[in-house]
XYZ file of C-alpha atoms in Angstrom:
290
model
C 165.235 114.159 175.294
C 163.107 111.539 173.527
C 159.533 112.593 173.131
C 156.689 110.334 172.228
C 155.079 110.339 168.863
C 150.829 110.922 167.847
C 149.329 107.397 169.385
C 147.895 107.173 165.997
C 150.590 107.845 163.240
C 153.874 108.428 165.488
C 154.247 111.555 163.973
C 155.027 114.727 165.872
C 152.250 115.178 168.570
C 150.510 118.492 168.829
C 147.223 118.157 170.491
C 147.649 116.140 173.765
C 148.547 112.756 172.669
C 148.238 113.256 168.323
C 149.490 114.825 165.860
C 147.509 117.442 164.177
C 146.163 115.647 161.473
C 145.253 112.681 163.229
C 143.446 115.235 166.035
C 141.465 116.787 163.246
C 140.324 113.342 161.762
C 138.055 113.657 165.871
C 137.760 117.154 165.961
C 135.393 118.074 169.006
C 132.279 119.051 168.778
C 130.396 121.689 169.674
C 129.824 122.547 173.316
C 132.040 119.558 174.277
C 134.668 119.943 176.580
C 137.823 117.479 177.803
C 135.750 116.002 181.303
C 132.496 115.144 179.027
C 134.593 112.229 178.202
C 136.214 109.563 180.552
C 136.340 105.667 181.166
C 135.885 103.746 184.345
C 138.422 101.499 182.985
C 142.176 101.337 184.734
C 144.822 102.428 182.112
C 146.159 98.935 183.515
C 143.365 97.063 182.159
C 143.290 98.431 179.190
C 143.028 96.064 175.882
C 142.476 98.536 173.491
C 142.104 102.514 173.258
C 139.844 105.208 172.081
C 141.521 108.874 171.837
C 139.335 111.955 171.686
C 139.871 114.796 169.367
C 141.749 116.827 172.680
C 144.351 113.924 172.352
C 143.591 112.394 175.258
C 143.445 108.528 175.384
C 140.668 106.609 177.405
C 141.299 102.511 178.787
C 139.164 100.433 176.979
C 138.119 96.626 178.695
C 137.389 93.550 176.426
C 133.553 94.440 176.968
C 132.993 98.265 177.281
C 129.679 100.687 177.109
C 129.670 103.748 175.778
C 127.172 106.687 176.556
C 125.711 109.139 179.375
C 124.963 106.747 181.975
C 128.074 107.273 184.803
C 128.633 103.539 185.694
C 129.425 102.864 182.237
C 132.933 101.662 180.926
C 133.360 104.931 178.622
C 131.107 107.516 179.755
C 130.593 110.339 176.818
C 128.383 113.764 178.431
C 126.937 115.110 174.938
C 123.865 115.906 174.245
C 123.597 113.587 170.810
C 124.970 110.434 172.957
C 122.362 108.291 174.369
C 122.665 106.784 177.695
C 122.864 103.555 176.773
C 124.511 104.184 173.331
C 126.746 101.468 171.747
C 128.988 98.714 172.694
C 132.401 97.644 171.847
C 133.508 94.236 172.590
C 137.195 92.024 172.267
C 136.246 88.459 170.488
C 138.331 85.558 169.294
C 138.490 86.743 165.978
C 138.868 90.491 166.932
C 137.047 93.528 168.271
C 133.153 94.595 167.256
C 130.905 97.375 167.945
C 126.942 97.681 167.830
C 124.188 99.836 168.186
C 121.770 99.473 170.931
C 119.588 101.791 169.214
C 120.797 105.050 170.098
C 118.687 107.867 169.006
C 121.589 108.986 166.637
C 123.522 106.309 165.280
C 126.756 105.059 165.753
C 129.435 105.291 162.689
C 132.666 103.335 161.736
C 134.965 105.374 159.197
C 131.582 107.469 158.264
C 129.648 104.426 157.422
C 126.239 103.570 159.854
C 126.584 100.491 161.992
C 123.796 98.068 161.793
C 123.866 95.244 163.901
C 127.213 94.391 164.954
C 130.371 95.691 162.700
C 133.810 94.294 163.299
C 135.914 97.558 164.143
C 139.498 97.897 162.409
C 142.578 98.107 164.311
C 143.044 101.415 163.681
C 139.532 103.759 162.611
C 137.459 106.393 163.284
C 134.146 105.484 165.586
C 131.521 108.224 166.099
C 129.326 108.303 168.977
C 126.387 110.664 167.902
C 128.415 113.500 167.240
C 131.238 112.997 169.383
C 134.322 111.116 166.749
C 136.796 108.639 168.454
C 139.676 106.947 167.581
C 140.143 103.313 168.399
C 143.378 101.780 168.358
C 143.895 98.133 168.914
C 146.843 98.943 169.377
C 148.965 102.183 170.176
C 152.202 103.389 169.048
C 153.300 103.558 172.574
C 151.712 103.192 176.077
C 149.774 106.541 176.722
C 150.870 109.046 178.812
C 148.846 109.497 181.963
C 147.411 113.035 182.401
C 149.410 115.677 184.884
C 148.866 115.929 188.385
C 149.612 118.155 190.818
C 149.384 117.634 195.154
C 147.458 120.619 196.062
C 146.061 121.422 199.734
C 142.852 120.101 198.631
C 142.952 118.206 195.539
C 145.788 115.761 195.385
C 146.237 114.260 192.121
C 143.816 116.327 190.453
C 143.691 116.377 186.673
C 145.350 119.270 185.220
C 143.625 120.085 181.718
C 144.148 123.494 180.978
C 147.206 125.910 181.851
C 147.149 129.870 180.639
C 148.981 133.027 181.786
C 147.828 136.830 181.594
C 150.304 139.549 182.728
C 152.328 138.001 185.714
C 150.059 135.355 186.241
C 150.178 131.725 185.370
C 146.739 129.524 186.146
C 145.697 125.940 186.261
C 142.485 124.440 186.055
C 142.259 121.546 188.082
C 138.848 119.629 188.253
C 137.634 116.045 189.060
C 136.327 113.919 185.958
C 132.213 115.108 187.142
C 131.747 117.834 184.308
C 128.827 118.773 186.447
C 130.992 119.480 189.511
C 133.169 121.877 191.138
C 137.028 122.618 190.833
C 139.768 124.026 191.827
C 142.241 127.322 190.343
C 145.208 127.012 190.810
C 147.432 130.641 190.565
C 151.187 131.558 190.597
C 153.608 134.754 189.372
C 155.470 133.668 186.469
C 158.912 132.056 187.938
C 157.178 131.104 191.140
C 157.042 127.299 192.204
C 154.554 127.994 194.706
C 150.674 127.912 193.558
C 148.052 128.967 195.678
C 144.823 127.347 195.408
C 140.987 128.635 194.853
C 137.987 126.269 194.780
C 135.303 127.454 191.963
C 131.648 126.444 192.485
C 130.217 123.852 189.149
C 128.557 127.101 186.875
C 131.879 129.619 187.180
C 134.245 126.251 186.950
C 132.733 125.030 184.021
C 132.355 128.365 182.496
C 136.229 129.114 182.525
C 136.687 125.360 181.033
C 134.481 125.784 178.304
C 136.453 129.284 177.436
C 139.827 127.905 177.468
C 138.216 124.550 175.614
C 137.236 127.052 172.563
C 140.340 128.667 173.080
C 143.057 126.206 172.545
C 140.865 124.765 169.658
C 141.193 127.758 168.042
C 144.734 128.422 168.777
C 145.694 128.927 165.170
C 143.236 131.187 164.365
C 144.378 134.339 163.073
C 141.966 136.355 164.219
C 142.475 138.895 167.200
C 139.280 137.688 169.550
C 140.221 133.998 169.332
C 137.744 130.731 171.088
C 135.075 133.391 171.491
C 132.049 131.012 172.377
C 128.779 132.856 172.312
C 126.232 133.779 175.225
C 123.288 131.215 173.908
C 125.363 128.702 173.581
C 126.716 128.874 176.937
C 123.107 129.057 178.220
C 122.376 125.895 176.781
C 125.570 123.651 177.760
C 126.597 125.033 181.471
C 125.277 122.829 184.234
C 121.891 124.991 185.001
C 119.649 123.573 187.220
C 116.986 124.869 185.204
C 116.237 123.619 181.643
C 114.760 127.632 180.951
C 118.420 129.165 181.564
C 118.901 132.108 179.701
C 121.488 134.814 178.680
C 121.075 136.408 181.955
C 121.726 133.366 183.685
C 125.271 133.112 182.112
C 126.137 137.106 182.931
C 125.375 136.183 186.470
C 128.038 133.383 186.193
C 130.126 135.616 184.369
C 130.548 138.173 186.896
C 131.105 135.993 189.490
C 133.705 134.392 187.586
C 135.307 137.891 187.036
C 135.338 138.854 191.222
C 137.051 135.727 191.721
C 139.778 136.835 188.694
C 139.719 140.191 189.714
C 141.263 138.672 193.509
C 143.793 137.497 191.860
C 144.293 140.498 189.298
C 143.346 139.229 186.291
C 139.874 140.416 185.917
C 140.795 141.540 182.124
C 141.583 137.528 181.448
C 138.082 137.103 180.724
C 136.716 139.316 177.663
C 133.893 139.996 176.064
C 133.361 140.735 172.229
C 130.118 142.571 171.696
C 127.047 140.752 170.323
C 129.604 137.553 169.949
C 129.997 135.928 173.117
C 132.521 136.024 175.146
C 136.637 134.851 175.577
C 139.506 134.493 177.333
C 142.581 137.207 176.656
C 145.372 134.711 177.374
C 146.609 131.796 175.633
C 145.435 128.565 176.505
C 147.238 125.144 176.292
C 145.894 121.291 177.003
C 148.660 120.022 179.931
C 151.088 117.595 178.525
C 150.548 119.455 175.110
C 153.157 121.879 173.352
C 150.427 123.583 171.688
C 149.585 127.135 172.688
């Protein structure tokens, strides 16, 4: 069976759609997850790419904007991004990027833009804190994200698979990081999943976990992508700005009754005075890496 090769390098992919290497070189940062980062723009209009350190690969138009506002082309949810951030654009002679005086600076290959830099065919952009590969080019046409038809999400985005005991789970979710989703459960050898919708704090909760998790996947220590309690208070979709640790073990047990319905209630763990993490292993969907 042929399989594709890193976007980047070609080389053996291991995170979503790069090779390890190349999905170091745009490690995530901290507190983001996969759906903080998505374009507007149809894979079929794409004229270039930009590939985020989970490996997946985002459409980018001849003129795109980049930061928190929604109705932009490539819409990044961190905290260091400004809403109007930076803008890349296709020319004559090539593609540029500039500033539009973000509040933290927009990089090429580690060097500051000022004014308008012409962007390599193949480099490292960074948006505030969040790095970026852009590719001119790609190795090969990306690989659109798994779906599955469920009863009430058809064609949602599958980004994270795990398994504890008997179980196998999906977490399905639309691209609104400050939305709802859906989990998705089946024994192991089933084809049949049944489906569970999760309200925005307890969805985004378990997506931050297995986030954390599968980024620390080769970690050799026993209480791996443990992500602690303040944190959490600070990045989960709150409604108030004041959220404390409280806040998140209110969200934590009701994350828990909805696991323990399904048997799993052990899935989610705590470590004491660290934070807390998931007991199964966690993989990105279209990825080999567990």
């Amino acid at each position: 069976m042929f399989v594709m090769g890193c976007l980047c390098c070609g080389g053996a992919t291991e995170v979503g759609s790069l090779c390890r290497t190349c999905a170091q070189e745009v490690a995530a940062c901290e507190g983001l997850i996969p759906d903080h980062i998505r374009s507007n723009v149809e894979a079929t209009d794409a004229d270039a790419w930009v590939v985020d350190g989970f490996g997946v690969a985002h459409a980018i138009a001849p003129k795109t904007g980049i930061g928190r506002n929604h109705e932009g082309e490539l819409v990044v949810l961190a905290a260091s991004v400004s809403r109007e951030h930076a803008e890349i654009r296709k020319t004559e002679t090539g593609w540029n990027i500039r500033d539009l005086g973000s509040r933290n600076g927009t990089f090429v290959d580690g060097a500051r833009v000022q004014g308008r830099v012409v962007l390599p065919p193949r480099g490292v952009i960074k948006i505030g804190d969040v790095a970026l590969w852009f590719l001119a080019e790609v190795i090969h046409e990306p690989v659109a994200p798994l779906s599955m038809q469920t009863g009430s999400i058809a064609g949602g985005l599958v980004r994270f698979l795990t398994r504890y005991e008997a179980l196998e789970l999906c977490i399905v979710g639309s691209s609104d990081p400050v939305t709802g989703g859906s989990l998705l459960s089946r024994s192991t050898g089933s084809d049949a999943w049944a489906e569970r919708g999760l309200p925005p704090l307890e969805f985004q909760l378990l997506r931050a976990l297995c986030a954390r998790a599968q980024e620390e996947a080769d970690s050799p220590s026993a209480v791996r992508g443990c992500v602690a309690t303040k944190q959490l208070a600070r990045d989960l979709p709150f409604q108030s700005k004041y959220a404390n640790e409280e806040n998140v073990r209110q969200v934590v047990r009701r994350l828990r009754k909805e696991l323990s319905e399904l048997g799993v209630e052990a899935l989610l763990a705590v470590a004491p005075g660290r934070g807390y993490y998931l007991a199964g292993p966690v993989t990105i969907a279209g990825s080999d890496r567990r």
